[in-house]
Every structure is written in C-alpha cells, then in structure tokens.
Amino acid sequence: MIATVTLNPAIDKSLTVPRFEVGKTNRGEVARTDASGKGINVAMALKQFGAEVCALGFMAGNDGQFILEALASNGIPADFVTVPGETRVNLKIRDPVLQTETELNEPGFHVQPKHLDALKGKITEYAAHCEVMTFSGSLPPGAPPDTYRELVRIAKARGSNCMLDSGGAALRLGIQAKPTLVKPNRAEVEELLERSLPARSDLAYAASKLLELGAGIALISLGAEGAVAASERELVAARPPAVAVRSSTGAGDAMVAAFAYGEITHLSFRESFRLAMAASAASVTLEGTEFADLAAINRLLPEVHVEDLSRG
C-alpha cells in the first residue's frame, strides 16, 4: 500500500477566463471545483493507476468534508487528523487565449503541537505496513519548518520509503532525513541552492547536488520543458510528449505518483522516469485536477525519449 500525507489540503476552484486582465472585471466561461492539495492529488492519481492507496494528513471544516467525500467517492480510504478552522480554497484562473494560468492560494488553517503529535502517531501506525509514503505540499501555519524532516524520519524508522515534494525551508530541512525521492521544481531548487539554473548543465548539477544533500533520487520538474532526474547511477532528462494542455494543475503530483507506483511495482529508475513523464503529460490534457488512467498514460509512453546526461 501507498500512503499520501497532505498537511495543507485545499479545494481548487478553477475558472476559465479568456484574455484575463489584472485590475479589471473579468467574466469566466467555465468553472469547476476539485478536491486538491498536492498529497490529495497524488492519491487521486495513484487510484487511477490501480494502486492501493490511503490518504493521511490534516483536515478542517465543511470544505474539508467536501474533500473527504471526494476521496470516498473515488474509493480512497482516509484517516486525517481533524483541526479547528476551515480548509483553504485556492483559485486557478486559466486564460486559453494567452495560454497562462494564474493561481491565488490561501495560507490554510492553523495547527497546534497536539495536532502534530496526533499525526505522528498515525504516521508511525501506517508506515509499518505501507511500502511507500509521500509527503507533499506546503506546511500549514503553526507547523515548524522541520515538520517533514521529523515525519520522514518516523516513517523511515518503520520501514517505509519516503518521497518528498515541497519547497523552501520544508525542503531544505526535509532532505536531511534522506528521503527515497525529492521532487522540487526549478524555482524551489534555485532557492535551495541559492543560484540560478538556466541551462540543462546547471540542472544536471542541481540534481546531483540534491543527491549529495540526502535524496536517494532527485526529480526536478520543469513544466513544459520536462524534467531532469538523478539516481546514484544515472542522470537523465526528457521533454514531455506534445499534447493539448487544458490544465497544468497536478502535473507534478502525477510524477510523484508515478515514482511511487514504480516503487511498489519494482520498475527501474528509468522506467519510473518515463512513466512519470507520460503521466504528467496525460494529466495536463484533462480539466481541473483530474488524472489519467494507465491506459491513457501508456499510449504516451512511446513518445517519451530519455536523454542520458551523464555522458554529456
């Protein structure tokens, strides 16, 4: 089984606004509401893969109940720590004319030490029988910056392989726990390493540096440019297949899901990387925060061409 951990879940409200203008009254054409938060997205993607998955983390209020109902309707067991307040709502504004996507994200509810202690208890319990645990997204207000480091250490001590997708101090401290995989984007790695990474050679250096800092696998997502990934023995890159983009929300989460799925199905590093690229490309062809099934992903696999950077 795979457990996903979401400390700061959200409801995504997506609005399609042709020729969106800042400071003006804009009228949307298409609106939709999705249960989200990066770990929730990973769980939804894994369910589409056919994997056995459960969702853990924090949840609050009526909006949190909406997320729990969405998980249940998708057949995903959930065991969240309930906290006071309300789960955040994030607004996504997609402009199909200008090909832009603007995000307005709320900070989230406030957690207390007792809530963190309760979550640590659940992590201890589930890690004993979950081969993989993913830790994704921002930390809610009240959570110390070393929260992921502590949770990953707890899960690893119980035998679980841990995958971390976060940024800022949460990534800087979390990587010290030596997770199986980290998946930052370019901006998050640039912040971590305190340097610009404009070229492919810079990204190759960054991926290798993440291994030095403690990651077993470094996966750097680059949006439309694809991704760079490094393991102890390989350093690779790939561009995504050419697809019609409807929503980029969740594309990186599909990549984490693919590597988690690869772990439980014993795929090689390169096979997991190809699956991640195809899964990410398939997800952006869908509206809102939706994820493709394995059949759709497998159709894109032949279009994923992996480049070996270790030789260049």
mmCIF file of C-alpha atoms in Angstrom:
data_model
loop_
_atom_site.group_PDB
_atom_site.id
_atom_site.type_symbol
_atom_site.label_atom_id
_atom_site.label_comp_id
_atom_site.label_asym_id
_atom_site.label_seq_id
_atom_site.Cartn_x
_atom_site.Cartn_y
_atom_site.Cartn_z
ATOM 1 C CA MET A 1 0.000 0.000 0.000
ATOM 2 C CA ILE A 2 0.965 3.645 -0.532
ATOM 3 C CA ALA A 3 0.017 6.363 1.953
ATOM 4 C CA THR A 4 -0.104 10.004 0.884
ATOM 5 C CA VAL A 5 0.354 12.714 3.512
ATOM 6 C CA THR A 6 -1.199 16.150 2.932
ATOM 7 C CA LEU A 7 -0.650 18.709 5.666
ATOM 8 C CA ASN A 8 -2.308 21.631 3.876
ATOM 9 C CA PRO A 9 -5.159 20.308 1.695
ATOM 10 C CA ALA A 10 -7.266 22.608 -0.439
ATOM 11 C CA ILE A 11 -10.284 22.967 -2.626
ATOM 12 C CA ASP A 12 -9.285 24.136 -6.100
ATOM 13 C CA LYS A 13 -11.760 26.432 -7.822
ATOM 14 C CA SER A 14 -10.807 26.689 -11.482
ATOM 15 C CA LEU A 15 -12.121 29.432 -13.736
ATOM 16 C CA THR A 16 -11.523 29.778 -17.474
ATOM 17 C CA VAL A 17 -11.214 33.470 -18.381
ATOM 18 C CA PRO A 18 -10.253 34.350 -21.979
ATOM 19 C CA ARG A 19 -7.976 37.425 -22.085
ATOM 20 C CA PHE A 20 -7.747 37.737 -18.306
ATOM 21 C CA GLU A 21 -6.787 41.270 -17.214
ATOM 22 C CA VAL A 22 -5.419 42.290 -13.820
ATOM 23 C CA GLY A 23 -7.345 45.180 -12.243
ATOM 24 C CA LYS A 24 -10.384 44.683 -14.478
ATOM 25 C CA THR A 25 -13.731 42.909 -14.139
ATOM 26 C CA ASN A 26 -13.287 39.504 -15.798
ATOM 27 C CA ARG A 27 -16.093 37.094 -16.614
ATOM 28 C CA GLY A 28 -15.337 33.402 -16.633
ATOM 29 C CA GLU A 29 -16.742 30.903 -19.101
ATOM 30 C CA VAL A 30 -16.133 27.588 -17.330
ATOM 31 C CA ALA A 31 -15.937 26.954 -13.579
ATOM 32 C CA ARG A 32 -15.228 23.756 -11.655
ATOM 33 C CA THR A 33 -14.395 22.707 -8.101
ATOM 34 C CA ASP A 34 -11.959 19.915 -7.202
ATOM 35 C CA ALA A 35 -10.649 18.336 -4.018
ATOM 36 C CA SER A 36 -6.945 19.107 -4.008
ATOM 37 C CA GLY A 37 -3.728 19.730 -2.134
ATOM 38 C CA LYS A 38 -0.638 18.053 -3.531
ATOM 39 C CA GLY A 39 -0.915 14.861 -1.493
ATOM 40 C CA ILE A 40 -4.621 14.546 -2.282
ATOM 41 C CA ASN A 41 -3.685 14.842 -5.947
ATOM 42 C CA VAL A 42 -1.072 12.099 -5.592
ATOM 43 C CA ALA A 43 -3.699 9.827 -4.027
ATOM 44 C CA MET A 44 -6.180 10.515 -6.836
ATOM 45 C CA ALA A 45 -3.530 9.809 -9.467
ATOM 46 C CA LEU A 46 -2.467 6.569 -7.787
ATOM 47 C CA LYS A 47 -6.068 5.400 -7.688
ATOM 48 C CA GLN A 48 -6.217 5.917 -11.449
ATOM 49 C CA PHE A 49 -3.112 3.735 -11.720
ATOM 50 C CA GLY A 50 -4.981 0.981 -9.884
ATOM 51 C CA ALA A 51 -2.719 1.200 -6.818
ATOM 52 C CA GLU A 52 -3.877 0.547 -3.269
ATOM 53 C CA VAL A 53 -3.644 3.946 -1.586
ATOM 54 C CA CYS A 54 -4.820 5.723 1.557
ATOM 55 C CA ALA A 55 -4.757 9.429 2.427
ATOM 56 C CA LEU A 56 -3.474 10.951 5.679
ATOM 57 C CA GLY A 57 -2.835 14.464 6.967
ATOM 58 C CA PHE A 58 -4.819 17.361 8.416
ATOM 59 C CA MET A 59 -8.377 18.410 7.544
ATOM 60 C CA ALA A 60 -10.814 21.069 8.768
ATOM 61 C CA GLY A 61 -14.349 22.367 8.350
ATOM 62 C CA ASN A 62 -17.035 21.972 5.719
ATOM 63 C CA ASP A 63 -14.578 22.357 2.870
ATOM 64 C CA GLY A 64 -12.563 19.547 4.407
ATOM 65 C CA GLN A 65 -15.686 17.408 4.408
ATOM 66 C CA PHE A 66 -16.018 18.046 0.676
ATOM 67 C CA ILE A 67 -12.510 16.643 0.192
ATOM 68 C CA LEU A 68 -13.233 13.608 2.372
ATOM 69 C CA GLU A 69 -16.372 12.885 0.338
ATOM 70 C CA ALA A 70 -14.390 13.194 -2.897
ATOM 71 C CA LEU A 71 -11.828 10.704 -1.613
ATOM 72 C CA ALA A 72 -14.565 8.307 -0.529
ATOM 73 C CA SER A 73 -16.330 8.552 -3.893
ATOM 74 C CA ASN A 74 -13.041 7.534 -5.540
ATOM 75 C CA GLY A 75 -12.613 4.582 -3.195
ATOM 76 C CA ILE A 76 -9.669 6.075 -1.295
ATOM 77 C CA PRO A 77 -9.622 5.382 2.478
ATOM 78 C CA ALA A 78 -8.826 8.479 4.547
ATOM 79 C CA ASP A 79 -7.568 8.903 8.113
ATOM 80 C CA PHE A 80 -6.995 12.604 8.755
ATOM 81 C CA VAL A 81 -6.367 14.498 11.970
ATOM 82 C CA THR A 82 -9.224 16.991 12.375
ATOM 83 C CA VAL A 83 -8.132 20.523 13.267
ATOM 84 C CA PRO A 84 -10.108 23.707 14.046
ATOM 85 C CA GLY A 85 -10.870 26.248 11.359
ATOM 86 C CA GLU A 86 -11.520 25.742 7.672
ATOM 87 C CA THR A 87 -9.651 24.057 4.846
ATOM 88 C CA ARG A 88 -8.288 26.582 2.369
ATOM 89 C CA VAL A 89 -9.677 27.397 -1.067
ATOM 90 C CA ASN A 90 -7.317 28.078 -3.982
ATOM 91 C CA LEU A 91 -8.395 29.920 -7.122
ATOM 92 C CA LYS A 92 -6.939 28.933 -10.516
ATOM 93 C CA ILE A 93 -7.541 31.304 -13.426
ATOM 94 C CA ARG A 94 -6.772 29.823 -16.837
ATOM 95 C CA ASP A 95 -6.595 32.022 -19.916
ATOM 96 C CA PRO A 96 -6.891 29.810 -23.036
ATOM 97 C CA VAL A 97 -6.125 32.734 -25.346
ATOM 98 C CA LEU A 98 -2.914 33.923 -23.718
ATOM 99 C CA GLN A 99 -2.052 30.379 -22.560
ATOM 100 C CA THR A 100 -1.494 31.441 -18.940
ATOM 101 C CA GLU A 101 -2.583 30.063 -15.582
ATOM 102 C CA THR A 102 -2.743 32.303 -12.502
ATOM 103 C CA GLU A 103 -3.019 30.841 -9.000
ATOM 104 C CA LEU A 104 -4.275 32.544 -5.829
ATOM 105 C CA ASN A 105 -3.622 30.258 -2.848
ATOM 106 C CA GLU A 106 -4.881 30.768 0.706
ATOM 107 C CA PRO A 107 -2.436 30.026 3.578
ATOM 108 C CA GLY A 108 -4.561 27.338 5.258
ATOM 109 C CA PHE A 109 -5.721 26.524 8.791
ATOM 110 C CA HIS A 110 -3.505 26.765 11.899
ATOM 111 C CA VAL A 111 -2.216 23.568 13.515
ATOM 112 C CA GLN A 112 -1.063 23.118 17.116
ATOM 113 C CA PRO A 113 1.560 20.791 18.659
ATOM 114 C CA LYS A 114 -1.155 18.369 19.777
ATOM 115 C CA HIS A 115 -2.320 18.002 16.172
ATOM 116 C CA LEU A 116 1.232 17.299 15.017
ATOM 117 C CA ASP A 117 1.615 14.694 17.762
ATOM 118 C CA ALA A 118 -1.597 13.002 16.632
ATOM 119 C CA LEU A 119 -0.347 12.919 13.049
ATOM 120 C CA LYS A 120 2.998 11.459 14.125
ATOM 121 C CA GLY A 121 1.047 8.651 15.765
ATOM 122 C CA LYS A 122 -0.780 7.919 12.519
ATOM 123 C CA ILE A 123 2.461 8.035 10.521
ATOM 124 C CA THR A 124 4.001 5.531 12.930
ATOM 125 C CA GLU A 125 0.992 3.238 12.554
ATOM 126 C CA TYR A 126 0.652 3.366 8.772
ATOM 127 C CA ALA A 127 4.359 3.317 7.899
ATOM 128 C CA ALA A 128 4.644 -0.182 9.344
ATOM 129 C CA HIS A 129 2.501 -1.604 6.520
ATOM 130 C CA CYS A 130 2.898 1.000 3.739
ATOM 131 C CA GLU A 131 5.759 0.356 1.350
ATOM 132 C CA VAL A 132 5.744 3.998 0.271
ATOM 133 C CA MET A 133 4.684 7.246 1.958
ATOM 134 C CA THR A 134 4.548 10.512 0.044
ATOM 135 C CA PHE A 135 4.795 13.902 1.752
ATOM 136 C CA SER A 136 3.599 16.715 -0.481
ATOM 137 C CA GLY A 137 2.874 20.411 -0.429
ATOM 138 C CA SER A 138 3.246 23.434 1.791
ATOM 139 C CA LEU A 139 3.192 23.392 5.568
ATOM 140 C CA PRO A 140 0.137 24.946 7.230
ATOM 141 C CA PRO A 141 0.563 27.858 9.643
ATOM 142 C CA GLY A 142 1.732 26.568 13.008
ATOM 143 C CA ALA A 143 3.748 23.654 11.625
ATOM 144 C CA PRO A 144 7.501 24.044 12.312
ATOM 145 C CA PRO A 145 9.750 24.172 9.231
ATOM 146 C CA ASP A 146 11.341 20.837 10.208
ATOM 147 C CA THR A 147 7.979 19.021 10.189
ATOM 148 C CA TYR A 148 8.720 16.958 7.081
ATOM 149 C CA ARG A 149 12.141 16.017 8.417
ATOM 150 C CA GLU A 150 10.526 14.626 11.563
ATOM 151 C CA LEU A 151 7.735 12.803 9.720
ATOM 152 C CA VAL A 152 10.091 11.247 7.165
ATOM 153 C CA ARG A 153 12.367 10.022 9.931
ATOM 154 C CA ILE A 154 9.410 8.425 11.720
ATOM 155 C CA ALA A 155 8.198 6.701 8.548
ATOM 156 C CA LYS A 156 11.673 5.505 7.570
ATOM 157 C CA ALA A 157 12.220 4.024 11.020
ATOM 158 C CA ARG A 158 9.132 1.876 10.434
ATOM 159 C CA GLY A 159 10.414 0.673 7.055
ATOM 160 C CA SER A 160 8.582 2.925 4.597
ATOM 161 C CA ASN A 161 10.159 4.504 1.500
ATOM 162 C CA CYS A 162 9.503 8.249 1.678
ATOM 163 C CA MET A 163 9.006 10.716 -1.171
ATOM 164 C CA LEU A 164 9.047 14.477 -0.533
ATOM 165 C CA ASP A 165 7.618 17.236 -2.729
ATOM 166 C CA SER A 166 7.905 20.650 -1.114
ATOM 167 C CA GLY A 167 9.951 23.826 -1.190
ATOM 168 C CA GLY A 168 11.604 26.436 0.987
ATOM 169 C CA ALA A 169 12.692 25.514 4.496
ATOM 170 C CA ALA A 170 10.437 22.434 4.407
ATOM 171 C CA LEU A 171 12.568 21.018 1.574
ATOM 172 C CA ARG A 172 15.891 22.252 2.965
ATOM 173 C CA LEU A 173 15.277 20.529 6.293
ATOM 174 C CA GLY A 174 13.245 17.616 4.958
ATOM 175 C CA ILE A 175 16.011 16.405 2.651
ATOM 176 C CA GLN A 176 18.202 15.942 5.731
ATOM 177 C CA ALA A 177 16.057 12.903 6.613
ATOM 178 C CA LYS A 178 17.329 11.248 3.402
ATOM 179 C CA PRO A 179 14.034 10.516 1.634
ATOM 180 C CA THR A 180 13.915 7.990 -1.196
ATOM 181 C CA LEU A 181 12.950 10.785 -3.605
ATOM 182 C CA VAL A 182 12.598 14.557 -3.655
ATOM 183 C CA LYS A 183 10.672 16.360 -6.410
ATOM 184 C CA PRO A 184 11.130 20.109 -6.346
ATOM 185 C CA ASN A 185 10.539 22.353 -9.333
ATOM 186 C CA ARG A 186 13.184 24.643 -10.830
ATOM 187 C CA ALA A 187 12.306 27.647 -8.637
ATOM 188 C CA GLU A 188 12.402 25.543 -5.473
ATOM 189 C CA VAL A 189 15.825 24.118 -6.327
ATOM 190 C CA GLU A 190 17.154 27.563 -7.210
ATOM 191 C CA GLU A 191 16.023 28.799 -3.795
ATOM 192 C CA LEU A 192 17.558 25.793 -2.053
ATOM 193 C CA LEU A 193 20.925 26.044 -3.811
ATOM 194 C CA GLU A 194 20.891 29.864 -3.930
ATOM 195 C CA ARG A 195 21.807 30.022 -7.604
ATOM 196 C CA SER A 196 20.120 30.409 -10.971
ATOM 197 C CA LEU A 197 19.720 27.257 -13.063
ATOM 198 C CA PRO A 198 19.031 28.445 -16.623
ATOM 199 C CA ALA A 199 20.787 25.705 -18.610
ATOM 200 C CA ARG A 200 20.500 21.931 -18.822
ATOM 201 C CA SER A 201 24.027 21.608 -17.426
ATOM 202 C CA ASP A 202 23.001 23.702 -14.398
ATOM 203 C CA LEU A 203 20.027 21.431 -13.764
ATOM 204 C CA ALA A 204 22.217 18.352 -14.048
ATOM 205 C CA TYR A 205 24.485 19.860 -11.408
ATOM 206 C CA ALA A 206 21.456 20.642 -9.230
ATOM 207 C CA ALA A 207 20.102 17.103 -9.436
ATOM 208 C CA SER A 208 23.477 15.701 -8.440
ATOM 209 C CA LYS A 209 23.679 18.212 -5.590
ATOM 210 C CA LEU A 210 20.301 17.049 -4.250
ATOM 211 C CA LEU A 211 21.744 13.544 -4.010
ATOM 212 C CA GLU A 212 24.670 14.907 -2.016
ATOM 213 C CA LEU A 213 22.224 16.616 0.341
ATOM 214 C CA GLY A 214 20.487 13.332 1.106
ATOM 215 C CA ALA A 215 17.981 12.382 -1.593
ATOM 216 C CA GLY A 216 18.056 8.857 -2.994
ATOM 217 C CA ILE A 217 16.523 10.118 -6.252
ATOM 218 C CA ALA A 218 16.294 13.757 -7.359
ATOM 219 C CA LEU A 219 13.456 14.622 -9.740
ATOM 220 C CA ILE A 220 13.344 18.262 -10.857
ATOM 221 C CA SER A 221 10.146 19.178 -12.699
ATOM 222 C CA LEU A 222 10.422 21.871 -15.376
ATOM 223 C CA GLY A 223 6.857 22.334 -16.599
ATOM 224 C CA ALA A 224 6.652 22.368 -20.384
ATOM 225 C CA GLU A 225 10.419 21.740 -20.557
ATOM 226 C CA GLY A 226 10.036 18.310 -18.962
ATOM 227 C CA ALA A 227 12.245 17.121 -16.122
ATOM 228 C CA VAL A 228 15.750 16.191 -15.038
ATOM 229 C CA ALA A 229 16.316 13.242 -12.711
ATOM 230 C CA ALA A 230 19.274 11.664 -10.978
ATOM 231 C CA SER A 231 19.885 8.453 -9.086
ATOM 232 C CA GLU A 232 23.112 7.078 -7.681
ATOM 233 C CA ARG A 233 23.977 5.585 -11.091
ATOM 234 C CA GLU A 234 22.058 7.623 -13.684
ATOM 235 C CA LEU A 235 21.474 11.238 -14.691
ATOM 236 C CA VAL A 236 18.726 11.735 -17.270
ATOM 237 C CA ALA A 237 16.365 14.267 -18.809
ATOM 238 C CA ALA A 238 13.277 14.197 -21.002
ATOM 239 C CA ARG A 239 10.787 16.531 -22.594
ATOM 240 C CA PRO A 240 7.078 15.745 -22.308
ATOM 241 C CA PRO A 241 5.083 14.440 -25.269
ATOM 242 C CA ALA A 242 3.331 17.153 -27.264
ATOM 243 C CA VAL A 243 -0.268 17.361 -26.024
ATOM 244 C CA ALA A 244 -3.100 19.896 -25.901
ATOM 245 C CA VAL A 245 -2.933 21.486 -22.446
ATOM 246 C CA ARG A 246 -6.189 22.067 -20.573
ATOM 247 C CA SER A 247 -4.863 22.426 -17.021
ATOM 248 C CA SER A 248 -1.353 22.154 -15.615
ATOM 249 C CA THR A 249 -2.593 21.706 -12.032
ATOM 250 C CA GLY A 250 -1.424 18.390 -10.637
ATOM 251 C CA ALA A 251 1.144 17.636 -13.334
ATOM 252 C CA GLY A 252 3.968 17.423 -10.808
ATOM 253 C CA ASP A 253 1.812 15.349 -8.478
ATOM 254 C CA ALA A 254 1.276 12.838 -11.279
ATOM 255 C CA MET A 255 5.067 12.493 -11.474
ATOM 256 C CA VAL A 256 5.331 11.706 -7.762
ATOM 257 C CA ALA A 257 2.505 9.192 -8.119
ATOM 258 C CA ALA A 258 4.335 7.519 -10.998
ATOM 259 C CA PHE A 259 7.527 7.080 -8.985
ATOM 260 C CA ALA A 260 5.552 5.760 -6.010
ATOM 261 C CA TYR A 261 3.805 3.310 -8.327
ATOM 262 C CA GLY A 262 7.163 2.353 -9.806
ATOM 263 C CA GLU A 263 8.464 1.602 -6.323
ATOM 264 C CA ILE A 264 5.681 -0.852 -5.461
ATOM 265 C CA THR A 265 5.748 -2.488 -8.913
ATOM 266 C CA HIS A 266 9.565 -2.728 -8.951
ATOM 267 C CA LEU A 267 10.162 -0.586 -12.026
ATOM 268 C CA SER A 268 13.694 0.550 -12.746
ATOM 269 C CA PHE A 269 14.684 4.182 -12.212
ATOM 270 C CA ARG A 270 14.496 4.868 -15.950
ATOM 271 C CA GLU A 271 11.150 3.087 -16.317
ATOM 272 C CA SER A 272 9.702 5.127 -13.454
ATOM 273 C CA PHE A 273 11.042 8.329 -15.022
ATOM 274 C CA ARG A 274 9.423 7.539 -18.375
ATOM 275 C CA LEU A 275 6.155 6.705 -16.623
ATOM 276 C CA ALA A 276 6.341 9.987 -14.702
ATOM 277 C CA MET A 277 6.807 11.998 -17.899
ATOM 278 C CA ALA A 278 3.892 10.258 -19.612
ATOM 279 C CA ALA A 279 1.655 10.579 -16.540
ATOM 280 C CA SER A 280 2.388 14.281 -16.248
ATOM 281 C CA ALA A 281 1.643 14.867 -19.935
ATOM 282 C CA ALA A 282 -1.580 12.870 -19.749
ATOM 283 C CA SER A 283 -2.772 14.820 -16.709
ATOM 284 C CA VAL A 284 -2.487 18.232 -18.384
ATOM 285 C CA THR A 285 -4.880 17.134 -21.135
ATOM 286 C CA LEU A 286 -7.680 16.935 -18.544
ATOM 287 C CA GLU A 287 -9.709 19.709 -16.937
ATOM 288 C CA GLY A 288 -9.122 20.929 -13.387
ATOM 289 C CA THR A 289 -7.393 18.477 -11.077
ATOM 290 C CA GLU A 290 -8.095 15.244 -12.938
ATOM 291 C CA PHE A 291 -5.713 12.380 -13.630
ATOM 292 C CA ALA A 292 -5.370 9.890 -16.462
ATOM 293 C CA ASP A 293 -5.594 6.132 -16.118
ATOM 294 C CA LEU A 294 -2.775 3.772 -17.056
ATOM 295 C CA ALA A 295 -4.232 3.089 -20.488
ATOM 296 C CA ALA A 296 -4.036 6.773 -21.440
ATOM 297 C CA ILE A 297 -0.579 7.081 -19.909
ATOM 298 C CA ASN A 298 0.729 4.003 -21.716
ATOM 299 C CA ARG A 299 -0.383 5.475 -25.044
ATOM 300 C CA LEU A 300 2.031 8.362 -24.458
ATOM 301 C CA LEU A 301 4.971 6.253 -23.288
ATOM 302 C CA PRO A 302 6.383 5.680 -26.813
ATOM 303 C CA GLU A 303 6.654 9.470 -27.168
ATOM 304 C CA VAL A 304 8.873 9.856 -24.093
ATOM 305 C CA HIS A 305 12.524 9.912 -25.132
ATOM 306 C CA VAL A 306 15.035 9.868 -22.293
ATOM 307 C CA GLU A 307 18.389 11.606 -22.727
ATOM 308 C CA ASP A 308 21.414 10.387 -20.789
ATOM 309 C CA LEU A 309 23.107 13.456 -19.291
ATOM 310 C CA SER A 310 25.838 11.539 -17.505
ATOM 311 C CA ARG A 311 27.606 11.095 -20.827
ATOM 312 C CA GLY A 312 27.399 14.692 -21.846
#
